[in-house]
């Protein structure tokens, strides 16, 4: 089975994030594999263990992303591909998905797994766009996956409910929390990762035209949410408090 | 000169940090209270290959270097000093002597089960009457009809109850100057006449399994002799040199844990209308802690690097152990001070770290012995 994983290197949103001149300060940030993509990597390895084949992890990023690719290799992936779009100006979800699709175009794909969303921008765009571009089935936010021959049985999370779906390969899925428990890379895995192939692919190696290389969106600014203002505790008896609250909601917050 | 960790070293550190914070740290408080050995954690560590980090793949290891191993010890220690101690002892004292001095057959039989996590390993050196003066070992092993018959008593042996074999040092004869010849023997823990108990109620590192060993006419085949029969003493000096780096790494882990708790607390705690981290009295403490941790870590990495590059590291490992252990006690003590009254309460977890750290100044050679080692290394004996 030819298994592909789309992985993103993101900053750890649980650590402190500093924004300087509209960019996340890379010096201070901790970088990790997008947690939803970890589910995708784990599921890919589980699939390979059950059905054989090969797991290839793909990311779009700069040289630094090699670290996360090596981690995926240490977890058990077989190959890694770094698509480097550094030459492009402000690649967005569109250009990134075009680049991935273009690389995948001549590959014999059985299944592609990605995270449901990335924790940094929460867009959930790239994987779906890739499926669309490649013209294959896609199911998002999956929490269970069983493959028997060409038949794929899936459970997906729909706002807390479960939807059961049957579909066929080739297929793209995006992984939701609950699908599995990602493994820790083992020590021998870390040592072996060094010897596994990691390919660097530049823009010029992809067959992409001008239109596909041009981003459709522009990032105007990045900023942190305003710090939480101090709360106000109303005083007096209940009637007074209710009056005060209504007054504040009307005149200060202007929401009613 | 390059101070950067390699990709693999960073990955090992991050992986062990993740594991330790998720699987070890949440249990630390309870393990300390109950003095319970976390067998389950060691099974997981075995599965992940943590128990064989610095040994070649052909002996079930991961084939990583000592720097990676030290980073792993530090991360486990940051989460739980007791778990960290048993971990460091299993690798540095239980497995290392077999790797360095064992025959191929011994490595196959005794090292692989340790590196694969099937069992822990232990090294029984200390005796009730032979502590720092290991030359005063009283346990005797007499070779008779192809078997050693061992009699004696060992104390404070880490991990023995969870090990299938223990390396026991014993007097096997006298040299031409009448000095004891000390050898090391691999003794199966289920051997007849071998009693292992853990009667100790320790101040700290309470999750670690600490044992008393009694050997009464324990018979092991002559082939269980580890390494050169005449150089048992030299062998364990080398073993201890390596062990010291790991104790230093463990001390740094404990200190880091205490420093991070103190820093977080100082950022939250308000007194006199300010967060206490804004007071210089607190800032200076945190500055000292951060600096000392970094200095100790540099020394540990250097000692481990020397070992990895097969250069002498006796002096550097003593430097690392002495400085890191005393630093850890200072740091944990100041971490409690920053917490004030709360720090004195078990609930806050920093008092445990001080109790754990104190052992680092004692185990695998007291601070006094480290100074003695250093003094010899800088040539004081010949002045």
Short mmCIF file of N, CA, C and O in Angstrom, two decimals, chain B residues 258-373:
data_model
loop_
_atom_site.label_atom_id
_atom_site.label_comp_id
_atom_site.label_asym_id
_atom_site.label_seq_id
_atom_site.Cartn_x
_atom_site.Cartn_y
_atom_site.Cartn_z
N UNK B 258 13.14 22.00 39.76
CA UNK B 258 12.92 22.92 40.87
C UNK B 258 12.97 24.37 40.39
O UNK B 258 12.15 25.21 40.78
N UNK B 259 13.90 24.65 39.52
CA UNK B 259 14.06 26.01 38.97
C UNK B 259 12.79 26.43 38.21
O UNK B 259 12.28 27.53 38.38
N UNK B 260 12.30 25.51 37.38
CA UNK B 260 11.10 25.84 36.60
C UNK B 260 9.89 26.07 37.49
O UNK B 260 9.11 27.01 37.27
N UNK B 261 9.76 25.25 38.52
CA UNK B 261 8.64 25.45 39.46
C UNK B 261 8.77 26.80 40.16
O UNK B 261 7.79 27.53 40.30
N UNK B 262 9.99 27.12 40.59
CA UNK B 262 10.21 28.37 41.32
C UNK B 262 9.95 29.57 40.42
O UNK B 262 9.34 30.57 40.84
N UNK B 263 10.37 29.46 39.17
CA UNK B 263 10.19 30.57 38.24
C UNK B 263 8.70 30.81 37.96
O UNK B 263 8.22 31.94 37.98
N UNK B 264 7.99 29.71 37.75
CA UNK B 264 6.56 29.83 37.50
C UNK B 264 5.85 30.42 38.72
O UNK B 264 5.02 31.31 38.60
N UNK B 265 6.24 29.94 39.89
CA UNK B 265 5.60 30.43 41.11
C UNK B 265 5.88 31.91 41.29
O UNK B 265 4.99 32.70 41.63
N UNK B 266 7.13 32.32 41.03
CA UNK B 266 7.51 33.73 41.22
C UNK B 266 6.74 34.64 40.26
O UNK B 266 6.50 35.81 40.55
N UNK B 267 6.36 34.09 39.10
CA UNK B 267 5.60 34.89 38.14
C UNK B 267 4.14 35.01 38.53
O UNK B 267 3.44 35.92 38.10
N UNK B 268 3.67 34.09 39.37
CA UNK B 268 2.26 34.12 39.77
C UNK B 268 2.04 34.79 41.12
O UNK B 268 1.08 35.53 41.31
N UNK B 269 2.92 34.53 42.03
CA UNK B 269 2.74 34.97 43.42
C UNK B 269 2.85 36.49 43.53
O UNK B 269 3.82 37.08 43.04
N UNK B 270 1.85 37.10 44.18
CA UNK B 270 1.88 38.55 44.39
C UNK B 270 2.04 38.86 45.87
O UNK B 270 1.35 38.30 46.71
N UNK B 271 2.96 39.77 46.15
CA UNK B 271 3.11 40.31 47.50
C UNK B 271 3.43 41.80 47.36
O UNK B 271 4.07 42.20 46.40
N UNK B 272 2.99 42.57 48.30
CA UNK B 272 3.21 44.03 48.27
C UNK B 272 2.73 44.61 46.92
O UNK B 272 3.35 45.51 46.36
N UNK B 273 1.67 44.02 46.37
CA UNK B 273 1.08 44.55 45.15
C UNK B 273 1.85 44.25 43.87
O UNK B 273 1.55 44.79 42.81
N UNK B 274 2.85 43.39 43.97
CA UNK B 274 3.65 43.06 42.77
C UNK B 274 3.84 41.56 42.69
O UNK B 274 3.82 40.87 43.70
N UNK B 275 4.12 41.08 41.47
CA UNK B 275 4.54 39.68 41.36
C UNK B 275 5.95 39.60 41.94
O UNK B 275 6.78 40.48 41.66
N UNK B 276 6.20 38.55 42.72
CA UNK B 276 7.49 38.52 43.43
C UNK B 276 8.68 38.39 42.47
O UNK B 276 9.80 38.70 42.84
N UNK B 277 8.41 37.97 41.22
CA UNK B 277 9.51 37.89 40.26
C UNK B 277 10.06 39.29 39.95
O UNK B 277 11.18 39.44 39.45
N UNK B 278 9.30 40.32 40.29
CA UNK B 278 9.77 41.70 40.08
C UNK B 278 10.75 42.17 41.15
O UNK B 278 11.33 43.24 41.02
N UNK B 279 10.86 41.40 42.22
CA UNK B 279 11.81 41.80 43.27
C UNK B 279 13.20 41.26 42.96
O UNK B 279 13.36 40.09 42.60
N UNK B 280 14.18 42.11 43.12
CA UNK B 280 15.55 41.66 42.83
C UNK B 280 15.99 40.48 43.70
O UNK B 280 16.74 39.63 43.26
N UNK B 281 15.48 40.47 44.94
CA UNK B 281 15.86 39.36 45.83
C UNK B 281 15.51 38.02 45.17
O UNK B 281 16.27 37.06 45.27
N UNK B 282 14.38 37.98 44.47
CA UNK B 282 13.95 36.75 43.81
C UNK B 282 14.68 36.61 42.47
O UNK B 282 15.13 35.51 42.10
N UNK B 283 14.81 37.72 41.76
CA UNK B 283 15.50 37.67 40.45
C UNK B 283 16.91 37.12 40.60
O UNK B 283 17.36 36.32 39.78
N UNK B 284 17.62 37.57 41.62
CA UNK B 284 19.01 37.13 41.80
C UNK B 284 19.07 35.63 42.06
O UNK B 284 19.97 34.94 41.58
N UNK B 285 18.11 35.15 42.84
CA UNK B 285 18.09 33.70 43.09
C UNK B 285 17.88 32.95 41.77
O UNK B 285 18.59 31.99 41.47
N UNK B 286 16.90 33.40 40.98
CA UNK B 286 16.61 32.72 39.71
C UNK B 286 17.79 32.82 38.75
O UNK B 286 18.11 31.87 38.03
N UNK B 287 18.44 33.98 38.77
CA UNK B 287 19.61 34.17 37.89
C UNK B 287 20.72 33.19 38.27
O UNK B 287 21.31 32.54 37.40
N UNK B 288 20.96 33.05 39.55
CA UNK B 288 21.99 32.10 40.01
C UNK B 288 21.63 30.67 39.61
O UNK B 288 22.47 29.89 39.16
N UNK B 289 20.36 30.33 39.81
CA UNK B 289 19.92 28.97 39.50
C UNK B 289 20.13 28.67 38.02
O UNK B 289 20.70 27.63 37.66
N UNK B 290 19.67 29.60 37.18
CA UNK B 290 19.77 29.38 35.73
C UNK B 290 21.23 29.24 35.31
O UNK B 290 21.60 28.36 34.54
N UNK B 291 22.07 30.10 35.87
CA UNK B 291 23.50 30.07 35.51
C UNK B 291 24.13 28.76 35.95
O UNK B 291 24.85 28.11 35.18
N UNK B 292 23.86 28.36 37.17
CA UNK B 292 24.52 27.15 37.68
C UNK B 292 24.07 25.90 36.96
O UNK B 292 24.86 24.97 36.74
N UNK B 293 22.79 25.87 36.58
CA UNK B 293 22.29 24.71 35.82
C UNK B 293 23.03 24.61 34.49
O UNK B 293 23.50 23.55 34.09
N UNK B 294 23.17 25.75 33.83
CA UNK B 294 23.85 25.77 32.52
C UNK B 294 25.32 25.36 32.66
O UNK B 294 25.84 24.58 31.85
N UNK B 295 25.97 25.87 33.68
CA UNK B 295 27.39 25.51 33.89
C UNK B 295 27.53 24.01 34.13
O UNK B 295 28.42 23.36 33.58
N UNK B 296 26.65 23.48 34.97
CA UNK B 296 26.72 22.05 35.28
C UNK B 296 26.48 21.23 34.01
O UNK B 296 27.17 20.24 33.75
N UNK B 297 25.51 21.68 33.21
CA UNK B 297 25.18 20.94 31.99
C UNK B 297 26.36 20.94 31.02
O UNK B 297 26.68 19.91 30.41
N UNK B 298 27.02 22.08 30.91
CA UNK B 298 28.20 22.13 30.04
C UNK B 298 29.25 21.12 30.47
O UNK B 298 29.88 20.46 29.65
N UNK B 299 29.43 21.00 31.78
CA UNK B 299 30.44 20.06 32.29
C UNK B 299 30.04 18.62 32.00
O UNK B 299 30.87 17.79 31.63
N UNK B 300 28.75 18.34 32.18
CA UNK B 300 28.25 16.98 31.90
C UNK B 300 28.44 16.65 30.43
O UNK B 300 28.91 15.56 30.08
N UNK B 301 28.08 17.59 29.56
CA UNK B 301 28.20 17.33 28.12
C UNK B 301 29.66 17.12 27.74
O UNK B 301 29.99 16.26 26.92
N UNK B 302 30.55 17.89 28.38
CA UNK B 302 31.97 17.72 28.05
C UNK B 302 32.47 16.35 28.51
O UNK B 302 33.16 15.65 27.76
N UNK B 303 32.11 15.97 29.73
CA UNK B 303 32.56 14.67 30.24
C UNK B 303 32.01 13.54 29.35
O UNK B 303 32.74 12.60 29.01
N UNK B 304 30.73 13.66 28.96
CA UNK B 304 30.12 12.63 28.11
C UNK B 304 30.80 12.61 26.73
O UNK B 304 31.03 11.55 26.16
N UNK B 305 31.11 13.80 26.24
CA UNK B 305 31.79 13.90 24.94
C UNK B 305 33.16 13.22 25.00
O UNK B 305 33.55 12.48 24.10
N UNK B 306 33.88 13.45 26.09
CA UNK B 306 35.19 12.81 26.25
C UNK B 306 35.03 11.30 26.24
O UNK B 306 35.79 10.58 25.59
N UNK B 307 34.02 10.82 26.95
CA UNK B 307 33.80 9.37 27.01
C UNK B 307 33.46 8.85 25.61
O UNK B 307 33.99 7.81 25.19
N UNK B 308 32.57 9.56 24.91
CA UNK B 308 32.19 9.15 23.55
C UNK B 308 33.39 9.11 22.62
O UNK B 308 33.44 8.31 21.69
N UNK B 309 34.33 10.00 22.87
CA UNK B 309 35.51 10.07 21.99
C UNK B 309 36.70 9.29 22.55
O UNK B 309 37.84 9.50 22.13
N UNK B 310 36.40 8.42 23.47
CA UNK B 310 37.41 7.52 24.06
C UNK B 310 38.64 8.25 24.57
O UNK B 310 39.77 7.83 24.38
N UNK B 311 38.39 9.38 25.22
CA UNK B 311 39.47 10.12 25.87
C UNK B 311 39.29 9.98 27.37
O UNK B 311 38.20 9.67 27.84
N UNK B 312 40.36 10.22 28.14
CA UNK B 312 40.21 10.13 29.60
C UNK B 312 39.15 11.11 30.12
O UNK B 312 39.06 12.24 29.63
N UNK B 313 38.32 10.66 31.07
CA UNK B 313 37.26 11.55 31.56
C UNK B 313 37.08 11.47 33.07
O UNK B 313 36.09 11.95 33.61
N UNK B 314 38.05 10.86 33.75
CA UNK B 314 37.94 10.68 35.20
C UNK B 314 37.79 12.03 35.91
O UNK B 314 36.91 12.22 36.75
N UNK B 315 38.67 12.95 35.58
CA UNK B 315 38.66 14.26 36.25
C UNK B 315 37.37 15.00 35.91
O UNK B 315 36.69 15.53 36.80
N UNK B 316 37.00 14.99 34.64
CA UNK B 316 35.83 15.75 34.20
C UNK B 316 34.54 15.17 34.78
O UNK B 316 33.62 15.91 35.09
N UNK B 317 34.47 13.84 34.90
CA UNK B 317 33.25 13.27 35.46
C UNK B 317 33.15 13.62 36.94
O UNK B 317 32.06 13.84 37.46
N UNK B 318 34.29 13.70 37.62
CA UNK B 318 34.27 14.11 39.03
C UNK B 318 33.88 15.59 39.14
O UNK B 318 33.09 15.96 40.02
N UNK B 319 34.43 16.42 38.26
CA UNK B 319 34.02 17.84 38.23
C UNK B 319 32.50 17.93 38.07
O UNK B 319 31.82 18.66 38.78
N UNK B 320 32.01 17.19 37.08
CA UNK B 320 30.59 17.28 36.73
C UNK B 320 29.73 16.84 37.90
O UNK B 320 28.78 17.52 38.29
N UNK B 321 30.10 15.70 38.49
CA UNK B 321 29.28 15.16 39.57
C UNK B 321 29.32 16.07 40.79
O UNK B 321 28.29 16.35 41.40
N UNK B 322 30.51 16.51 41.14
CA UNK B 322 30.65 17.36 42.33
C UNK B 322 29.89 18.66 42.15
O UNK B 322 29.09 19.05 43.00
N UNK B 323 30.10 19.31 41.04
CA UNK B 323 29.46 20.62 40.85
C UNK B 323 27.95 20.47 40.69
O UNK B 323 27.17 21.19 41.32
N UNK B 324 27.54 19.52 39.86
CA UNK B 324 26.11 19.37 39.59
C UNK B 324 25.34 18.98 40.85
O UNK B 324 24.24 19.49 41.09
N UNK B 325 25.89 18.09 41.64
CA UNK B 325 25.14 17.62 42.82
C UNK B 325 25.03 18.73 43.86
O UNK B 325 23.96 18.96 44.42
N UNK B 326 26.13 19.44 44.09
CA UNK B 326 26.05 20.51 45.09
C UNK B 326 25.19 21.66 44.56
O UNK B 326 24.46 22.30 45.32
N UNK B 327 25.26 21.89 43.26
CA UNK B 327 24.41 22.89 42.62
C UNK B 327 22.93 22.52 42.78
O UNK B 327 22.09 23.37 43.07
N UNK B 328 22.63 21.23 42.60
CA UNK B 328 21.23 20.80 42.68
C UNK B 328 20.67 21.03 44.08
O UNK B 328 19.54 21.49 44.25
N UNK B 329 21.47 20.72 45.09
CA UNK B 329 21.01 20.95 46.46
C UNK B 329 20.77 22.44 46.69
O UNK B 329 19.74 22.84 47.24
N UNK B 330 21.71 23.28 46.24
CA UNK B 330 21.54 24.74 46.39
C UNK B 330 20.27 25.20 45.67
O UNK B 330 19.48 25.96 46.20
N UNK B 331 20.14 24.74 44.44
CA UNK B 331 19.02 25.19 43.61
C UNK B 331 17.68 24.78 44.21
O UNK B 331 16.76 25.59 44.30
N UNK B 332 17.58 23.53 44.63
CA UNK B 332 16.32 23.06 45.20
C UNK B 332 16.02 23.79 46.50
O UNK B 332 14.87 24.13 46.79
N UNK B 333 17.07 24.03 47.26
CA UNK B 333 16.90 24.76 48.53
C UNK B 333 16.36 26.17 48.26
O UNK B 333 15.41 26.63 48.91
N UNK B 334 16.92 26.84 47.27
CA UNK B 334 16.46 28.19 46.92
C UNK B 334 15.06 28.15 46.30
O UNK B 334 14.28 29.09 46.46
N UNK B 335 14.76 27.07 45.61
CA UNK B 335 13.42 26.94 45.02
C UNK B 335 12.37 26.89 46.13
O UNK B 335 11.30 27.49 46.03
N UNK B 336 12.71 26.20 47.21
CA UNK B 336 11.79 26.16 48.36
C UNK B 336 11.67 27.57 48.95
O UNK B 336 10.58 28.06 49.24
N UNK B 337 12.81 28.25 49.07
CA UNK B 337 12.82 29.59 49.65
C UNK B 337 11.93 30.54 48.85
O UNK B 337 11.18 31.34 49.41
N UNK B 338 11.98 30.43 47.53
CA UNK B 338 11.15 31.29 46.68
C UNK B 338 9.67 30.98 46.91
O UNK B 338 8.83 31.87 46.92
N UNK B 339 9.36 29.71 47.15
CA UNK B 339 7.98 29.32 47.42
C UNK B 339 7.52 29.71 48.83
O UNK B 339 6.33 29.61 49.13
N UNK B 340 8.47 30.09 49.69
CA UNK B 340 8.12 30.42 51.07
C UNK B 340 7.44 29.25 51.75
O UNK B 340 7.81 28.10 51.54
N UNK B 341 6.41 29.55 52.54
CA UNK B 341 5.71 28.51 53.30
C UNK B 341 5.16 27.40 52.42
O UNK B 341 5.18 26.23 52.80
N UNK B 342 4.71 27.77 51.22
CA UNK B 342 4.16 26.75 50.32
C UNK B 342 5.21 25.72 49.93
O UNK B 342 4.92 24.55 49.76
N UNK B 343 6.44 26.20 49.79
CA UNK B 343 7.52 25.31 49.39
C UNK B 343 7.79 24.22 50.41
O UNK B 343 8.30 23.15 50.07
N UNK B 344 7.45 24.52 51.65
CA UNK B 344 7.69 23.57 52.73
C UNK B 344 6.62 22.48 52.76
O UNK B 344 6.75 21.49 53.45
N UNK B 345 5.55 22.72 51.98
CA UNK B 345 4.44 21.76 51.94
C UNK B 345 4.69 20.75 50.82
O UNK B 345 5.08 21.12 49.72
N UNK B 346 4.40 19.49 51.11
CA UNK B 346 4.62 18.43 50.13
C UNK B 346 3.90 18.69 48.82
O UNK B 346 4.38 18.36 47.75
N UNK B 347 2.68 19.23 48.94
CA UNK B 347 1.82 19.44 47.79
C UNK B 347 2.53 20.18 46.66
O UNK B 347 2.23 19.95 45.49
N UNK B 348 3.45 21.05 46.99
CA UNK B 348 4.08 21.88 45.96
C UNK B 348 5.26 21.19 45.25
O UNK B 348 5.80 21.70 44.28
N UNK B 349 5.66 20.05 45.82
CA UNK B 349 6.62 19.21 45.09
C UNK B 349 8.07 19.66 45.10
O UNK B 349 8.93 18.94 44.60
N UNK B 350 8.38 20.85 45.61
CA UNK B 350 9.80 21.25 45.58
C UNK B 350 10.59 20.69 46.75
O UNK B 350 11.79 20.47 46.63
N UNK B 351 9.90 20.45 47.88
CA UNK B 351 10.64 19.87 49.01
C UNK B 351 11.11 18.46 48.64
O UNK B 351 12.17 18.03 49.05
N UNK B 352 10.32 17.75 47.83
CA UNK B 352 10.74 16.42 47.37
C UNK B 352 12.04 16.52 46.57
O UNK B 352 12.95 15.71 46.72
N UNK B 353 12.12 17.57 45.76
CA UNK B 353 13.30 17.71 44.91
C UNK B 353 14.56 17.94 45.74
O UNK B 353 15.62 17.42 45.41
N UNK B 354 14.42 18.68 46.82
CA UNK B 354 15.59 18.88 47.70
C UNK B 354 16.01 17.55 48.31
O UNK B 354 17.20 17.21 48.35
N UNK B 355 15.01 16.77 48.76
CA UNK B 355 15.34 15.48 49.37
C UNK B 355 15.98 14.55 48.32
O UNK B 355 16.92 13.82 48.61
N UNK B 356 15.46 14.60 47.09
CA UNK B 356 16.04 13.78 46.02
C UNK B 356 17.46 14.24 45.69
O UNK B 356 18.38 13.44 45.53
N UNK B 357 17.63 15.57 45.62
CA UNK B 357 18.93 16.13 45.20
C UNK B 357 20.04 15.74 46.18
O UNK B 357 21.17 15.50 45.79
N UNK B 358 19.68 15.69 47.47
CA UNK B 358 20.72 15.44 48.48
C UNK B 358 21.48 14.14 48.21
O UNK B 358 22.68 14.05 48.47
N UNK B 359 20.76 13.15 47.67
CA UNK B 359 21.44 11.88 47.42
C UNK B 359 22.57 12.04 46.41
O UNK B 359 23.57 11.32 46.46
N UNK B 360 22.40 13.02 45.50
CA UNK B 360 23.39 13.17 44.43
C UNK B 360 24.77 13.52 45.00
O UNK B 360 25.78 13.27 44.37
N UNK B 361 24.77 14.10 46.20
CA UNK B 361 26.06 14.45 46.85
C UNK B 361 26.67 13.24 47.55
O UNK B 361 27.78 13.33 48.06
N UNK B 362 25.89 12.14 47.62
CA UNK B 362 26.34 10.99 48.39
C UNK B 362 26.56 9.75 47.52
O UNK B 362 27.60 9.10 47.60
N UNK B 363 25.56 9.43 46.70
CA UNK B 363 25.62 8.20 45.91
C UNK B 363 26.71 8.22 44.85
O UNK B 363 27.07 9.27 44.34
N UNK B 364 27.24 7.05 44.53
CA UNK B 364 28.31 6.89 43.54
C UNK B 364 29.49 7.81 43.82
O UNK B 364 30.03 8.46 42.93
N UNK B 365 29.88 7.84 45.07
CA UNK B 365 31.03 8.66 45.49
C UNK B 365 30.57 9.98 46.08
O UNK B 365 30.00 10.81 45.38
N UNK B 366 30.81 10.16 47.36
CA UNK B 366 30.41 11.40 48.03
C UNK B 366 31.17 12.59 47.44
O UNK B 366 32.17 12.41 46.74
N UNK B 367 30.71 13.78 47.78
CA UNK B 367 31.42 14.98 47.32
C UNK B 367 32.87 14.96 47.78
O UNK B 367 33.77 15.43 47.07
N UNK B 368 33.09 14.41 48.95
CA UNK B 368 34.46 14.35 49.49
C UNK B 368 35.33 13.46 48.61
O UNK B 368 36.48 13.77 48.31
N UNK B 369 34.76 12.32 48.21
CA UNK B 369 35.50 11.42 47.32
C UNK B 369 35.77 12.09 45.97
O UNK B 369 36.85 11.95 45.39
N UNK B 370 34.79 12.85 45.48
CA UNK B 370 35.01 13.55 44.19
C UNK B 370 36.19 14.51 44.32
O UNK B 370 37.02 14.62 43.42
N UNK B 371 36.27 15.20 45.46
CA UNK B 371 37.39 16.15 45.66
C UNK B 371 38.71 15.39 45.71
O UNK B 371 39.74 15.85 45.22
N UNK B 372 38.64 14.20 46.33
CA UNK B 372 39.83 13.37 46.41
C UNK B 372 40.29 12.93 45.00
O UNK B 372 41.47 12.98 44.68
N UNK B 373 39.30 12.53 44.19
CA UNK B 373 39.60 12.11 42.82
C UNK B 373 40.24 13.28 42.06
O UNK B 373 41.26 13.13 41.39
#
